[in-house]
Amino acid sequence: MTTTADQWSTRKPFVTNPAGMVAAQHIAAARAGAELLGRGGNAVDAAVAAALALGAVEPWMCGIGGSGFMVIWLAREGRAVALDFQGVLAAGVAPGDYPVDPALPVTSMGFPAVRGFANTQGATAVTVPGAVAGFDHALARYGSRSLGEVLQPAIRLADEGIPASWFCTLMIASEMAILRRDPVAASVFLPEGVPLQPGAQLRIPGLAGTLRRLAEKGAEGFYRGDLGCDIAAELQALGSRIGMDDLARYEVLDHPPMEAHHRGTTLFTPGEQSGGLRQRDFLAHAGRAMPAPGPRPDAASWLVYADALEAAWRAHRQRNGTLSEVGCSTSSLSAADAEGNMVALTYTLLDHFGAGIVLPRTGLLLNNGVSYFDPRPGRRTSMLGGKRINSSNMVPTVGVHDGVAEFAIGASGGDLIMPCVAQIAALMLDFGMTLEEAIHLPRLDASHRGSLRADPRLGPAVLDWLAATYTVEVSGNVVMPKLYACPSGVSRTADGRFGGINDPALPDGGAAGPEPQSAPTGVKGAQ
């Protein structure tokens, strides 16, 4: 076994409220979602408000220049829906735009790098962002508030800025080499050539104005109006092929989610384009290998989880031919309301700070989603003009038992996402744990990469048992690198309240509920 020297352990409060809950990777975003619940909004309104706020307070992870997935449980209708608002390549993109350079290291998705890092850095790495379309669609079909109203907390945060935390400084410092290449990004995040210091104001010029324009003109203005024209012009000036036709063609996919069944609970995920199929494979393997779990997880059950993760990832790599995703820039959040609606939402810029640029007029950070595509031809994930991202690790999950949503969870962390979410769900369902217990429990990580990573808190007996089968890396759940992903979740509690929590090792994350006197409204059905 190998081990790391940096070992430490933290706990985070499990917040409860009878009228709903929002958990997110930044407490300010969770409070933004709770604010919508307090105004009478439902879980969809709260989730979108939190997601938009995250773009202002956690801009290295997500924003309206990103893309992702959402799973919604509609309590009145007793059904779940999945929204795919993943990125799309510009129609004019051709494989010849991205010639492979064998002298460069592979990308964060495990694909070959191309000349000048054109598929990972700068405007040439940007796919058409789907976040605005996804949020607008969710609100129009299933929410109770307008995009303009839901945007207000994000506008306020973008306008005023927030004091940078030490974690913010750490994230900026980790990407200095890329950020300093873009003059606008450098001016925002590297004032005087050094990372924004703790306590200094984090504020992105132009972002609040763009969010105000979005509130006024809606998604139509972003994809077919003046705001879209400005974004496309800024991108093209930096070398992107994305034009107004690409923005205007963008569509959200609204479809029945993938189902997995485990211990009497149905887990809904976005499906094969996400990490959902791997999660379903994991649960099926664990169910077969452990038909009657004991009262608490032991060495044998942790080995079952390791084997199940290995098998699920082996099948995935055979399907997609991908290597390892070694970097990530993703935000995940969950929301619930008093009526019983639940939402799990995950969206991303892909790598930290996405393409590493900030558009000078609109203040947008953009995804580097082109790196989701293999520059080599003939593969499932190969580049093709107008092609949608068809493989992702994101796996927002809603668990439903006897027609009632019991939990909504998701995580950020690239290859680490599915193992994290799947284990938290399995620990709850296999051993009757609460969400609070499951998130605080140590985890392991396996993704068919030749070794198994395990938290030392599992204990010597478990680690020795695992080491008899696997090459084990013993590594603690630290702030950076995030070796076991960063989960956020909400759940029902035994006393009928709603609880929420974010990863105990993420300093800025948290959960918040609405004011007690407020209650959310119903959720819209499909039109």
Coordinates of C-alpha atoms in Angstrom, one line a residue:
M1 CA 0.0 0.0 0.0
T2 CA 1.1 3.6 -0.6
T3 CA 0.0 6.4 1.6
T4 CA 0.0 10.2 1.7
A5 CA 1.3 12.2 4.6
D6 CA -1.5 14.8 4.7
Q7 CA -4.3 13.3 6.8
W8 CA -7.0 15.2 8.5
S9 CA -10.8 14.9 9.2
T10 CA -13.6 17.5 9.4
R11 CA -17.3 17.6 10.0
K12 CA -20.0 19.9 8.7
P13 CA -23.4 20.7 10.1
F14 CA -26.4 18.9 8.7
V15 CA -29.0 21.7 8.2
T16 CA -32.7 21.0 8.5
N17 CA -35.9 22.9 7.8
P18 CA -39.5 21.9 7.5
A19 CA -40.2 24.0 4.4
G20 CA -37.4 22.9 2.1
M21 CA -33.6 22.9 1.6
V22 CA -30.8 23.8 -0.8
A23 CA -27.3 22.4 -0.6
A24 CA -24.5 23.8 -2.8
Q25 CA -20.8 24.1 -3.2
H26 CA -20.9 27.7 -1.9
I27 CA -23.1 28.8 1.0
A28 CA -24.0 32.1 -0.7
A29 CA -25.5 30.0 -3.6
A30 CA -27.4 27.8 -1.2
R31 CA -28.9 30.9 0.5
A32 CA -29.8 32.3 -2.9
G33 CA -31.8 29.1 -3.6
A34 CA -33.4 29.3 -0.1
E35 CA -34.4 32.9 -0.8
L36 CA -36.5 31.7 -3.7
L37 CA -38.1 29.1 -1.5
G38 CA -38.9 31.8 1.0
R39 CA -40.6 33.9 -1.7
G40 CA -42.9 31.0 -2.5
G41 CA -40.8 29.4 -5.2
N42 CA -40.5 25.6 -5.6
A43 CA -37.5 23.3 -5.7
V44 CA -36.9 24.0 -9.4
D45 CA -36.8 27.8 -8.9
A46 CA -34.5 27.3 -5.9
A47 CA -32.1 25.0 -7.8
V48 CA -31.8 27.4 -10.8
A49 CA -31.3 30.4 -8.5
A50 CA -28.6 28.6 -6.7
A51 CA -26.9 27.5 -9.9
L52 CA -27.0 31.0 -11.3
A53 CA -25.5 32.4 -8.1
L54 CA -22.7 29.8 -8.2
G55 CA -21.5 31.4 -11.4
A56 CA -20.8 34.6 -9.5
V57 CA -19.2 33.1 -6.4
E58 CA -17.6 30.0 -7.8
P59 CA -16.7 31.1 -11.3
W60 CA -13.8 28.7 -11.7
M61 CA -16.4 25.8 -11.6
C62 CA -19.5 26.9 -13.5
G63 CA -21.6 29.8 -14.9
I64 CA -23.9 30.6 -17.8
G65 CA -21.0 29.8 -20.1
G66 CA -21.3 26.2 -19.1
S67 CA -23.5 23.1 -19.6
G68 CA -24.9 20.2 -17.7
F69 CA -27.7 18.0 -16.5
M70 CA -30.7 18.2 -14.2
V71 CA -33.1 15.6 -12.7
I72 CA -36.4 16.7 -11.3
W73 CA -38.9 14.8 -9.3
L74 CA -42.5 16.1 -9.8
A75 CA -44.3 15.2 -6.6
R76 CA -47.8 15.9 -7.7
E77 CA -47.4 13.8 -10.9
G78 CA -45.3 11.1 -9.3
R79 CA -42.7 11.1 -12.1
A80 CA -39.2 12.2 -12.8
V81 CA -37.8 14.1 -15.8
A82 CA -34.2 14.6 -16.9
L83 CA -32.9 17.7 -18.7
D84 CA -29.7 17.5 -20.9
F85 CA -28.3 20.9 -21.6
Q86 CA -24.8 19.7 -22.6
G87 CA -22.6 21.7 -24.9
V88 CA -22.6 21.4 -28.7
L89 CA -19.7 21.9 -31.2
A90 CA -20.0 24.8 -33.7
A91 CA -21.4 23.6 -37.0
G92 CA -18.3 24.8 -38.8
V93 CA -15.9 22.8 -36.7
A94 CA -13.8 20.3 -38.6
P95 CA -11.3 17.7 -37.3
G96 CA -8.6 19.5 -39.3
D97 CA -9.0 22.4 -36.9
Y98 CA -7.5 20.3 -34.1
P99 CA -4.4 18.4 -35.4
V100 CA -3.0 16.1 -32.7
D101 CA 0.4 17.0 -31.3
P102 CA 2.0 13.8 -29.8
A103 CA 4.5 15.9 -28.0
L104 CA 1.9 17.3 -25.6
P105 CA 0.3 15.5 -22.6
V106 CA -3.2 14.1 -22.9
T107 CA -6.1 16.4 -22.0
S108 CA -8.1 16.3 -18.8
M109 CA -10.6 13.9 -20.6
G110 CA -7.8 11.5 -21.5
F111 CA -7.8 12.4 -25.2
P112 CA -4.7 13.5 -27.2
A113 CA -3.8 17.2 -27.0
V114 CA -3.8 19.2 -30.2
R115 CA -1.5 21.9 -31.6
G116 CA -1.5 25.0 -29.4
F117 CA -3.8 23.3 -26.9
A118 CA -6.6 24.5 -29.1
N119 CA -9.1 21.9 -27.8
T120 CA -8.5 22.8 -24.1
Q121 CA -7.5 26.5 -23.9
G122 CA -8.9 29.7 -25.4
A123 CA -11.9 30.4 -27.5
T124 CA -11.3 27.5 -29.9
A125 CA -12.0 25.2 -26.9
V126 CA -15.5 26.5 -26.3
T127 CA -18.7 24.6 -27.1
V128 CA -22.2 26.3 -27.4
P129 CA -23.2 26.7 -23.7
G130 CA -26.5 25.1 -22.7
A131 CA -26.9 26.4 -19.2
V132 CA -29.2 29.3 -20.0
A133 CA -31.4 27.2 -22.2
G134 CA -31.5 24.5 -19.6
F135 CA -32.4 26.8 -16.7
D136 CA -35.0 28.6 -18.8
H137 CA -36.6 25.4 -19.9
A138 CA -36.7 24.0 -16.4
L139 CA -38.4 27.2 -15.1
A140 CA -40.9 27.4 -18.0
R141 CA -42.0 23.8 -17.8
Y142 CA -41.6 22.9 -14.1
G143 CA -40.9 26.0 -12.1
S144 CA -43.2 28.7 -10.7
R145 CA -41.1 31.8 -11.1
S146 CA -39.6 33.6 -14.2
L147 CA -36.0 33.6 -15.2
G148 CA -35.9 37.3 -14.4
E149 CA -37.0 36.8 -10.8
V150 CA -34.8 33.8 -10.2
L151 CA -31.8 35.8 -11.5
Q152 CA -32.0 38.5 -8.8
P153 CA -29.8 36.9 -6.2
A154 CA -27.1 36.2 -8.8
I155 CA -27.3 39.7 -10.1
R156 CA -26.8 41.1 -6.6
L157 CA -23.8 38.8 -5.9
A158 CA -22.2 39.7 -9.3
D159 CA -22.8 43.4 -8.7
E160 CA -21.5 43.6 -5.2
G161 CA -18.9 40.8 -5.4
I162 CA -17.9 38.7 -2.4
P163 CA -14.8 38.6 -0.2
A164 CA -12.5 36.0 -1.6
S165 CA -11.9 33.0 0.7
W166 CA -8.6 31.3 1.1
F167 CA -10.1 28.5 -1.0
C168 CA -10.8 31.0 -3.8
T169 CA -7.2 32.1 -3.6
L170 CA -6.0 28.5 -3.7
M171 CA -8.1 27.8 -6.8
I172 CA -6.8 30.9 -8.6
A173 CA -3.2 30.0 -7.7
S174 CA -3.6 26.5 -9.1
E175 CA -4.4 27.9 -12.6
M176 CA -2.1 30.9 -12.7
A177 CA -0.3 29.6 -15.8
I178 CA -3.4 29.6 -17.9
L179 CA -5.1 32.7 -16.4
R180 CA -2.1 34.9 -17.0
R181 CA -2.4 34.2 -20.8
D182 CA -5.7 36.1 -21.0
P183 CA -5.4 39.8 -20.2
V184 CA -9.0 40.1 -18.9
A185 CA -8.8 36.9 -16.8
A186 CA -5.5 38.1 -15.4
S187 CA -6.9 41.5 -14.4
V188 CA -9.8 39.8 -12.6
F189 CA -8.0 36.9 -10.8
L190 CA -4.4 38.0 -10.8
P191 CA -4.3 41.7 -9.9
E192 CA -0.7 42.9 -9.8
G193 CA 0.3 39.6 -11.1
V194 CA -0.6 37.5 -8.0
P195 CA -3.8 35.6 -7.1
L196 CA -6.6 37.5 -5.5
Q197 CA -5.9 37.5 -1.8
P198 CA -8.2 36.3 0.9
G199 CA -10.6 39.1 1.9
A200 CA -10.2 41.0 -1.4
Q201 CA -13.3 41.5 -3.4
L202 CA -14.1 38.9 -6.1
R203 CA -16.0 40.7 -8.7
I204 CA -16.1 40.1 -12.5
P205 CA -16.6 43.3 -14.5
G206 CA -19.4 43.0 -17.0
L207 CA -21.0 40.0 -15.4
A208 CA -23.7 41.8 -13.5
G209 CA -24.7 43.7 -16.6
T210 CA -24.9 40.6 -18.6
L211 CA -27.1 38.9 -16.0
R212 CA -29.4 42.0 -16.0
R213 CA -29.7 41.8 -19.8
L214 CA -30.5 38.1 -19.4
A215 CA -33.2 38.9 -16.9
E216 CA -34.7 41.5 -19.3
K217 CA -34.5 39.6 -22.6
G218 CA -34.5 36.0 -21.3
A219 CA -33.0 33.0 -23.0
E220 CA -34.3 34.3 -26.4
G221 CA -31.9 37.2 -26.1
F222 CA -29.0 34.9 -25.2
Y223 CA -29.5 32.6 -28.1
R224 CA -31.2 34.7 -30.8
G225 CA -30.9 38.4 -29.7
D226 CA -28.5 41.2 -29.0
L227 CA -26.8 39.5 -26.1
G228 CA -26.1 36.4 -28.2
C229 CA -24.7 38.7 -30.9
D230 CA -22.3 40.3 -28.5
I231 CA -21.2 36.9 -27.1
A232 CA -20.7 35.4 -30.6
A233 CA -18.8 38.5 -31.7
E234 CA -16.4 38.3 -28.7
L235 CA -15.8 34.6 -29.2
Q236 CA -15.1 35.0 -33.0
A237 CA -12.7 37.8 -32.3
L238 CA -10.8 35.3 -30.2
G239 CA -10.8 32.6 -32.9
S240 CA -14.0 30.6 -32.1
R241 CA -16.2 29.3 -34.9
I242 CA -19.3 29.7 -32.8
G243 CA -21.8 32.1 -34.5
M244 CA -25.4 33.2 -34.1
D245 CA -26.7 30.2 -36.1
D246 CA -25.0 27.9 -33.6
L247 CA -26.6 29.7 -30.7
A248 CA -30.0 29.8 -32.4
R249 CA -30.0 26.1 -33.1
Y250 CA -29.3 25.1 -29.5
E251 CA -32.0 22.8 -27.9
V252 CA -32.5 21.3 -24.5
L253 CA -33.3 17.6 -24.4
D254 CA -36.2 16.8 -22.0
H255 CA -36.6 13.1 -21.6
P256 CA -37.5 10.3 -19.2
P257 CA -34.5 9.6 -16.9
M258 CA -32.6 6.4 -16.6
E259 CA -33.8 4.2 -13.7
A260 CA -31.8 2.0 -11.4
H261 CA -33.5 -0.1 -8.7
H262 CA -31.8 -0.9 -5.4
R263 CA -33.2 -2.2 -2.1
G264 CA -36.7 -1.0 -3.1
T265 CA -35.7 2.5 -4.1
T266 CA -35.6 3.9 -7.7
L267 CA -32.7 6.1 -8.5
F268 CA -33.2 8.5 -11.4
T269 CA -30.3 9.8 -13.4
P270 CA -29.9 11.6 -16.8
G271 CA -28.9 8.3 -18.5
E272 CA -26.1 6.9 -20.6
Q273 CA -24.9 10.4 -21.7
S274 CA -24.1 11.0 -18.0
G275 CA -22.6 8.7 -15.4
G276 CA -26.0 7.1 -14.9
L277 CA -25.2 3.9 -16.7
R278 CA -22.1 3.3 -14.7
Q279 CA -24.0 4.0 -11.5
R280 CA -26.7 1.5 -12.5
D281 CA -24.0 -1.1 -13.3
F282 CA -22.4 -0.4 -9.9
L283 CA -25.6 -0.9 -8.0
A284 CA -26.6 -4.0 -9.9
H285 CA -23.2 -5.6 -9.2
A286 CA -23.3 -4.6 -5.5
G287 CA -26.8 -6.0 -5.2
R288 CA -25.8 -9.3 -6.6
A289 CA -22.6 -9.6 -4.6
M290 CA -24.2 -8.4 -1.3
P291 CA -27.8 -9.7 -1.3
A292 CA -28.2 -9.3 2.5
P293 CA -26.0 -6.5 3.9
G294 CA -25.2 -6.5 7.6
P295 CA -25.9 -3.7 10.1
R296 CA -22.8 -1.7 9.2
P297 CA -20.3 -1.8 6.3
D298 CA -17.4 -4.1 6.9
A299 CA -14.2 -5.1 5.0
A300 CA -16.2 -7.5 2.8
S301 CA -18.8 -4.9 1.8
W302 CA -16.1 -2.3 1.0
L303 CA -14.5 -4.9 -1.3
V304 CA -17.8 -5.4 -3.0
Y305 CA -18.0 -1.7 -3.6
A306 CA -14.5 -1.7 -5.0
D307 CA -15.2 -4.6 -7.3
A308 CA -18.5 -3.0 -8.5
L309 CA -16.8 0.3 -9.3
E310 CA -14.0 -1.5 -11.2
A311 CA -16.5 -3.5 -13.3
A312 CA -18.7 -0.5 -14.1
W313 CA -15.7 1.6 -15.2
R314 CA -14.2 -1.3 -17.2
A315 CA -17.4 -1.5 -19.2
H316 CA -17.5 2.3 -19.7
R317 CA -13.9 2.5 -20.9
Q318 CA -14.5 -0.3 -23.4
R319 CA -17.5 1.6 -24.7
N320 CA -15.9 5.0 -25.0
G321 CA -12.2 4.3 -25.3
T322 CA -11.4 7.1 -22.9
L323 CA -8.5 7.3 -20.4
S324 CA -8.9 9.3 -17.2
E325 CA -10.4 12.6 -16.5
V326 CA -7.7 14.2 -14.3
G327 CA -9.2 17.6 -13.9
C328 CA -12.6 19.1 -13.4
S329 CA -14.5 22.3 -13.0
T330 CA -18.0 21.4 -11.9
S331 CA -20.7 22.5 -9.5
S332 CA -23.4 20.3 -8.1
L333 CA -26.4 21.3 -6.0
S334 CA -29.6 19.8 -4.7
A335 CA -32.9 21.3 -3.7
A336 CA -36.2 20.2 -2.1
D337 CA -39.5 21.9 -1.3
A338 CA -42.3 21.3 1.2
E339 CA -44.5 19.7 -1.5
G340 CA -42.0 17.0 -2.0
N341 CA -40.4 18.1 -5.3
M342 CA -36.7 17.5 -5.5
V343 CA -34.0 18.5 -7.9
A344 CA -30.4 17.4 -8.5
L345 CA -28.4 19.7 -10.8
T346 CA -24.8 19.5 -12.0
Y347 CA -23.2 21.8 -14.5
T348 CA -19.7 22.7 -15.5
L349 CA -17.0 24.7 -17.3
L350 CA -15.1 21.3 -17.5
D351 CA -11.6 22.3 -16.4
H352 CA -11.0 24.9 -13.7
F353 CA -11.8 28.3 -15.2
G354 CA -13.0 26.4 -18.4
A355 CA -11.2 27.8 -21.4
G356 CA -9.2 30.2 -19.3
I357 CA -10.7 33.3 -20.8
V358 CA -13.1 36.1 -19.7
L359 CA -15.0 37.9 -22.4
P360 CA -14.1 41.6 -22.1
R361 CA -17.5 43.1 -22.6
T362 CA -19.9 40.4 -21.2
G363 CA -17.7 39.2 -18.4
L364 CA -18.4 35.6 -19.2
L365 CA -16.1 32.6 -18.4
L366 CA -16.6 29.9 -21.0
N367 CA -16.4 26.2 -21.0
N368 CA -13.7 24.2 -22.7
G369 CA -16.1 21.5 -23.8
V370 CA -14.3 20.8 -27.0
S371 CA -12.0 18.6 -24.9
Y372 CA -14.9 16.3 -24.4
F373 CA -14.3 15.2 -28.0
D374 CA -11.6 12.9 -29.4
P375 CA -9.7 14.6 -32.2
R376 CA -9.1 11.2 -33.7
P377 CA -11.8 10.0 -36.2
G378 CA -13.9 6.9 -35.9
R379 CA -14.7 6.9 -32.3
R380 CA -18.0 7.4 -30.4
T381 CA -16.7 10.7 -29.0
S382 CA -14.9 11.9 -32.2
M383 CA -15.4 15.5 -33.3
L384 CA -18.1 16.4 -35.8
G385 CA -19.6 19.9 -36.5
G386 CA -22.8 20.4 -34.6
K387 CA -22.2 17.3 -32.4
R388 CA -23.5 17.2 -28.9
I389 CA -21.4 16.1 -25.9
N390 CA -22.4 12.5 -25.5
S391 CA -20.2 11.3 -22.6
S392 CA -20.0 12.8 -19.2
N393 CA -19.1 11.9 -15.6
M394 CA -21.8 14.1 -14.1
V395 CA -24.6 12.0 -12.4
P396 CA -27.2 14.1 -10.5
T397 CA -29.4 11.6 -8.8
V398 CA -32.9 11.6 -7.2
G399 CA -33.9 8.6 -5.1
V400 CA -37.6 7.7 -4.8
H401 CA -39.2 5.1 -2.5
D402 CA -42.9 4.3 -2.6
G403 CA -43.6 7.3 -4.7
V404 CA -41.9 9.8 -2.4
A405 CA -38.5 11.5 -3.2
E406 CA -36.2 10.6 -0.3
F407 CA -32.9 12.2 -1.5
A408 CA -31.3 14.2 -4.2
I409 CA -27.5 14.1 -4.5
G410 CA -24.7 14.9 -7.0
A411 CA -21.1 15.8 -7.0
S412 CA -18.2 17.5 -8.8
G413 CA -14.9 15.8 -9.5
G414 CA -14.5 14.3 -13.0
D415 CA -13.9 10.5 -12.8
L416 CA -14.5 10.7 -9.1
I417 CA -18.1 11.8 -9.4
M418 CA -19.9 8.5 -10.0
P419 CA -17.9 6.5 -7.4
C420 CA -18.8 9.2 -4.8
V421 CA -22.5 9.6 -5.6
A422 CA -23.0 5.8 -6.0
Q423 CA -21.3 5.0 -2.7
I424 CA -23.3 7.6 -0.8
A425 CA -26.5 6.2 -2.3
A426 CA -25.5 2.6 -1.6
L427 CA -24.5 3.4 2.0
M428 CA -27.9 4.9 2.6
L429 CA -29.8 2.1 1.0
D430 CA -27.6 -0.9 2.0
F431 CA -27.1 0.1 5.6
G432 CA -30.0 2.4 6.4
M433 CA -27.7 5.4 6.9
T434 CA -28.9 9.0 6.9
L435 CA -27.5 11.4 4.3
E436 CA -25.5 13.0 7.1
E437 CA -23.9 9.7 8.1
A438 CA -23.2 8.6 4.5
I439 CA -21.5 11.9 3.5
H440 CA -19.3 11.9 6.6
L441 CA -18.2 8.3 6.1
P442 CA -14.9 7.6 4.4
R443 CA -15.0 6.4 0.8
L444 CA -12.9 4.6 -1.7
D445 CA -12.3 5.4 -5.4
A446 CA -11.9 3.0 -8.3
S447 CA -12.1 3.6 -12.0
H448 CA -10.2 0.8 -13.7
R449 CA -7.0 2.7 -13.7
G450 CA -4.7 0.0 -12.1
S451 CA -5.1 1.0 -8.4
L452 CA -7.6 1.6 -5.7
R453 CA -7.6 4.8 -3.6
A454 CA -8.9 4.5 0.0
D455 CA -9.5 6.9 2.8
P456 CA -7.4 5.9 5.9
R457 CA -10.4 6.4 8.1
L458 CA -11.6 3.0 6.7
G459 CA -9.2 1.5 9.2
P460 CA -6.4 -1.0 9.0
A461 CA -8.6 -4.1 8.8
V462 CA -10.5 -2.8 5.8
L463 CA -7.3 -1.4 4.1
D464 CA -5.5 -4.8 4.5
W465 CA -8.5 -6.6 3.1
L466 CA -8.6 -4.4 0.1
A467 CA -4.8 -4.6 -0.4
A468 CA -5.1 -8.4 -0.8
T469 CA -6.9 -7.8 -4.1
Y470 CA -5.8 -4.3 -5.2
T471 CA -2.9 -2.0 -5.3
V472 CA -4.1 0.5 -2.7
E473 CA -3.2 4.2 -2.4
V474 CA -4.2 5.4 1.1
S475 CA -5.1 9.1 0.8
G476 CA -7.2 11.3 3.1
N477 CA -10.2 13.4 2.0
V478 CA -8.4 16.8 1.8
V479 CA -9.2 20.1 0.3
M480 CA -6.9 19.8 -2.7
P481 CA -6.6 17.6 -4.6
K482 CA -10.2 16.5 -4.2
L483 CA -9.6 12.7 -4.3
Y484 CA -13.1 11.6 -3.4
A485 CA -15.2 14.2 -5.3
C486 CA -17.3 17.0 -3.7
P487 CA -20.9 15.9 -3.0
S488 CA -23.9 18.0 -2.2
G489 CA -27.3 16.5 -1.2
V490 CA -30.7 17.0 0.4
S491 CA -32.9 14.4 2.0
R492 CA -36.0 13.8 4.0
T493 CA -35.4 13.3 7.7
A494 CA -37.1 10.8 10.0
D495 CA -39.1 13.7 11.6
G496 CA -40.5 14.9 8.3
R497 CA -38.2 17.8 7.8
F498 CA -35.7 18.3 5.0
G499 CA -31.9 18.2 5.5
G500 CA -29.0 19.3 3.5
I501 CA -25.2 19.1 3.5
N502 CA -22.2 19.7 1.3
D503 CA -18.8 17.9 1.3
P504 CA -17.2 18.4 4.8
A505 CA -13.8 19.0 3.2
L506 CA -15.0 22.0 1.1
P507 CA -14.7 25.1 3.2
D508 CA -17.1 27.4 1.2
G509 CA -20.0 24.9 0.7
G510 CA -23.1 24.5 2.8
A511 CA -26.9 24.2 3.0
A512 CA -29.7 26.6 3.8
G513 CA -33.5 26.5 4.2
P514 CA -36.1 29.2 3.7
E515 CA -37.6 31.3 6.4
P516 CA -40.0 29.2 8.5
Q517 CA -43.1 31.3 7.7
S518 CA -42.7 30.7 3.9
A519 CA -43.8 27.7 2.0
P520 CA -43.2 26.8 -1.7
T521 CA -45.9 26.5 -4.3
G522 CA -46.6 23.7 -6.6
V523 CA -44.6 22.6 -9.6
K524 CA -45.8 22.9 -13.2
G525 CA -46.5 19.8 -15.2
A526 CA -45.4 19.2 -18.8
Q527 CA -47.0 21.5 -21.3

